Short mmCIF file of N, CA and C in Angstrom, two decimals:
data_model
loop_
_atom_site.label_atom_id
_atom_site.label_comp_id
_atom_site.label_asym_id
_atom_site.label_seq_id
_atom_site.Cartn_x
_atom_site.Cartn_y
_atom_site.Cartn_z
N UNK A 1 0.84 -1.19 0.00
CA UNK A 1 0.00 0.00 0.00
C UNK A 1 0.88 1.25 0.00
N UNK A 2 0.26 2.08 -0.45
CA UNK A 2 0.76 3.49 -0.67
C UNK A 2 0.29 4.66 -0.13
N UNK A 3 0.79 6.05 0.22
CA UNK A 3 -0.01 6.90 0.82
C UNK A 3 -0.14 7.98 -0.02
N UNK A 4 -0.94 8.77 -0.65
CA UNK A 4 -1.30 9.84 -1.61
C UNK A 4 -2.01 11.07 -0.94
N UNK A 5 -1.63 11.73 -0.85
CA UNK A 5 -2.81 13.19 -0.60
C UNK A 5 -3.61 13.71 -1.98
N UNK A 6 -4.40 13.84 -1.06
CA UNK A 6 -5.60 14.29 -2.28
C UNK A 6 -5.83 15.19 -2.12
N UNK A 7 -6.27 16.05 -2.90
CA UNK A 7 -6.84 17.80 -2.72
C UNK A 7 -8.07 17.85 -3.95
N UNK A 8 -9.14 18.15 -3.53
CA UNK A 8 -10.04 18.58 -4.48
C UNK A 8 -10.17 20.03 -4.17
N UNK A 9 -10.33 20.19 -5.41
CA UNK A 9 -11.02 22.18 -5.28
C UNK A 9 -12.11 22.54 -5.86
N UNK A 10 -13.23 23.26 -5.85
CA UNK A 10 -13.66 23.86 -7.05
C UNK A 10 -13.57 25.25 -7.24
N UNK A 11 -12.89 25.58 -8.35
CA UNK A 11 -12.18 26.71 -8.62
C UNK A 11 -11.44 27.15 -7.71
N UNK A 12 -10.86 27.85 -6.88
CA UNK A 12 -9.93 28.76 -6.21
C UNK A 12 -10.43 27.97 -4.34
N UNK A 13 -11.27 27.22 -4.42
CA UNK A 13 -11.74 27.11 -3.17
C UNK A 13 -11.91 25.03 -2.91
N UNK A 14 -10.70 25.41 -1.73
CA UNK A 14 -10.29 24.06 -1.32
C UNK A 14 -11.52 23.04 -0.56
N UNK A 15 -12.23 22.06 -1.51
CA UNK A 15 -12.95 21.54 -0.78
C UNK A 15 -12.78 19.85 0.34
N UNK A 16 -11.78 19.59 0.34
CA UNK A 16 -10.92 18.47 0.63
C UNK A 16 -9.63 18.14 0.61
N UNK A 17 -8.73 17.61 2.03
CA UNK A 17 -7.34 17.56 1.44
C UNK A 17 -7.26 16.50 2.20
N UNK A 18 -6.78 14.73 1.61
CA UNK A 18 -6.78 13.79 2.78
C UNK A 18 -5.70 13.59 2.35
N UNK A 19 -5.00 12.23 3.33
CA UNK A 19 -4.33 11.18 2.86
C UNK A 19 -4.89 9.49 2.75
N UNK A 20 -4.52 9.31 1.45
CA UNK A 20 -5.23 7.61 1.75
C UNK A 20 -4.51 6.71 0.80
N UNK A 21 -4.17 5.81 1.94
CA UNK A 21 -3.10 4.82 1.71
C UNK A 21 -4.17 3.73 0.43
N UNK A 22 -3.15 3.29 -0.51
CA UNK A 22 -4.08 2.80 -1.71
C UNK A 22 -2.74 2.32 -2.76
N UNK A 23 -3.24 0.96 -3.47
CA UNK A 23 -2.84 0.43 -4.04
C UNK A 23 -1.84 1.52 -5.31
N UNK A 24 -3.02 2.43 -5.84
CA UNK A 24 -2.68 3.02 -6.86
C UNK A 24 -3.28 4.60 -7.04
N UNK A 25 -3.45 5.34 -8.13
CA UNK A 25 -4.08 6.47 -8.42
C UNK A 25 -6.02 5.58 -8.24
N UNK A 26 -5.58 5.02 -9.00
CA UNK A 26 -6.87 4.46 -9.45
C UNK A 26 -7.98 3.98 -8.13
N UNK A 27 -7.26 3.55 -7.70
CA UNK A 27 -7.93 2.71 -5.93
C UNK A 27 -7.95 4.27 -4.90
N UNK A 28 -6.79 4.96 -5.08
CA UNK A 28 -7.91 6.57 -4.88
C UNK A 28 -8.57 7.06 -4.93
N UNK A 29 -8.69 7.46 -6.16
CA UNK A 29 -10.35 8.29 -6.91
C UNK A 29 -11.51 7.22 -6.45
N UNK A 30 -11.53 5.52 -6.72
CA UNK A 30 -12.12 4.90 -6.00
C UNK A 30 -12.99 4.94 -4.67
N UNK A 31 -12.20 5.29 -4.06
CA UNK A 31 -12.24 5.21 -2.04
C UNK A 31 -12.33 7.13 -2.00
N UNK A 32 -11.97 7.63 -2.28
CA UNK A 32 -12.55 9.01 -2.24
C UNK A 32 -13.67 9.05 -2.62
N UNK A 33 -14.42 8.84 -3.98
CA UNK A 33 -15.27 9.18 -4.18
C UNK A 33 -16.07 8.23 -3.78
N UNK A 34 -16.36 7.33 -3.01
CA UNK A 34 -17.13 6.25 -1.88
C UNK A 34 -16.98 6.54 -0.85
N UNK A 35 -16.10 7.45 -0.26
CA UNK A 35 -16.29 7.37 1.26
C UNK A 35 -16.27 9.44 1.55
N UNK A 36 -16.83 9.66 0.30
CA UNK A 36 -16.90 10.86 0.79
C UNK A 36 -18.25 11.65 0.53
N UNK A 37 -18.07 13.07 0.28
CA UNK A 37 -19.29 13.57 -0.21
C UNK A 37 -19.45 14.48 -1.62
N UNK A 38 -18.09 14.00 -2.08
CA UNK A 38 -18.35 14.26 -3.44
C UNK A 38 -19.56 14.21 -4.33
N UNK A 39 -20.09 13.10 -4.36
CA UNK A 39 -21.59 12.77 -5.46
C UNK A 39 -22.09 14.23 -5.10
N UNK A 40 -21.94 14.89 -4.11
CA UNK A 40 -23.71 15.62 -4.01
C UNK A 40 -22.88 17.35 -4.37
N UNK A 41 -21.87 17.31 -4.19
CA UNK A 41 -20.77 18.56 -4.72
C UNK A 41 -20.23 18.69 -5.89
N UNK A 42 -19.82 20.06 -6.57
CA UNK A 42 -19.54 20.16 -7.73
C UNK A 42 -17.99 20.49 -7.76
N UNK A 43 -16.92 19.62 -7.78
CA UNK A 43 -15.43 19.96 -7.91
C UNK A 43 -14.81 19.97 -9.33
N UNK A 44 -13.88 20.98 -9.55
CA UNK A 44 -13.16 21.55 -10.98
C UNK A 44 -12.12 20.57 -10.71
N UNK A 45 -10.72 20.07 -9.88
CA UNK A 45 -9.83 19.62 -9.83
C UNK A 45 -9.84 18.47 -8.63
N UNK A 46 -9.27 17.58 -9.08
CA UNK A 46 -8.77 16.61 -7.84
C UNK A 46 -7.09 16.19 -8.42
N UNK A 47 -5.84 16.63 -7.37
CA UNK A 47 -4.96 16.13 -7.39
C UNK A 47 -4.96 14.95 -6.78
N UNK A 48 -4.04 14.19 -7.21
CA UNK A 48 -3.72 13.19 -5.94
C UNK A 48 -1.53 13.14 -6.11
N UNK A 49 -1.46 13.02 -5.26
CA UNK A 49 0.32 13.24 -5.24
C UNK A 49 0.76 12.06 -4.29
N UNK A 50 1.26 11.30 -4.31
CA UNK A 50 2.58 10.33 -3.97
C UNK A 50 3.31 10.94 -2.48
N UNK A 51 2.87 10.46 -1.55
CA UNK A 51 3.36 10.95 -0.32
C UNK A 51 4.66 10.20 0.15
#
């Protein structure tokens, strides 16, 4: 397992910044967008970066 920080924004305004340990990029966006509250919010960017 791996640890990644994530940051979503929409536009200029930070709506999330975690860390979550995960196989890959892919098993990120995964488990973020399931264990969060994304669906019901509108975000422009999601990084995810290699911790």
């Amino acid at each position: 397992m791996n640890e990644y920080k994530v940051t979503v924004k929409n536009g200029s305004s930070t709506i999330l910044v975690e860390v979550i340990k995960a196989e890959d990029e892919r098993d990120v966006l995964g488990t973020l967008l399931l264990s969060s509250e994304l669906f019901n919010q509108s975000f422009t960017d999601i990084r995810i970066l290699s911790v």
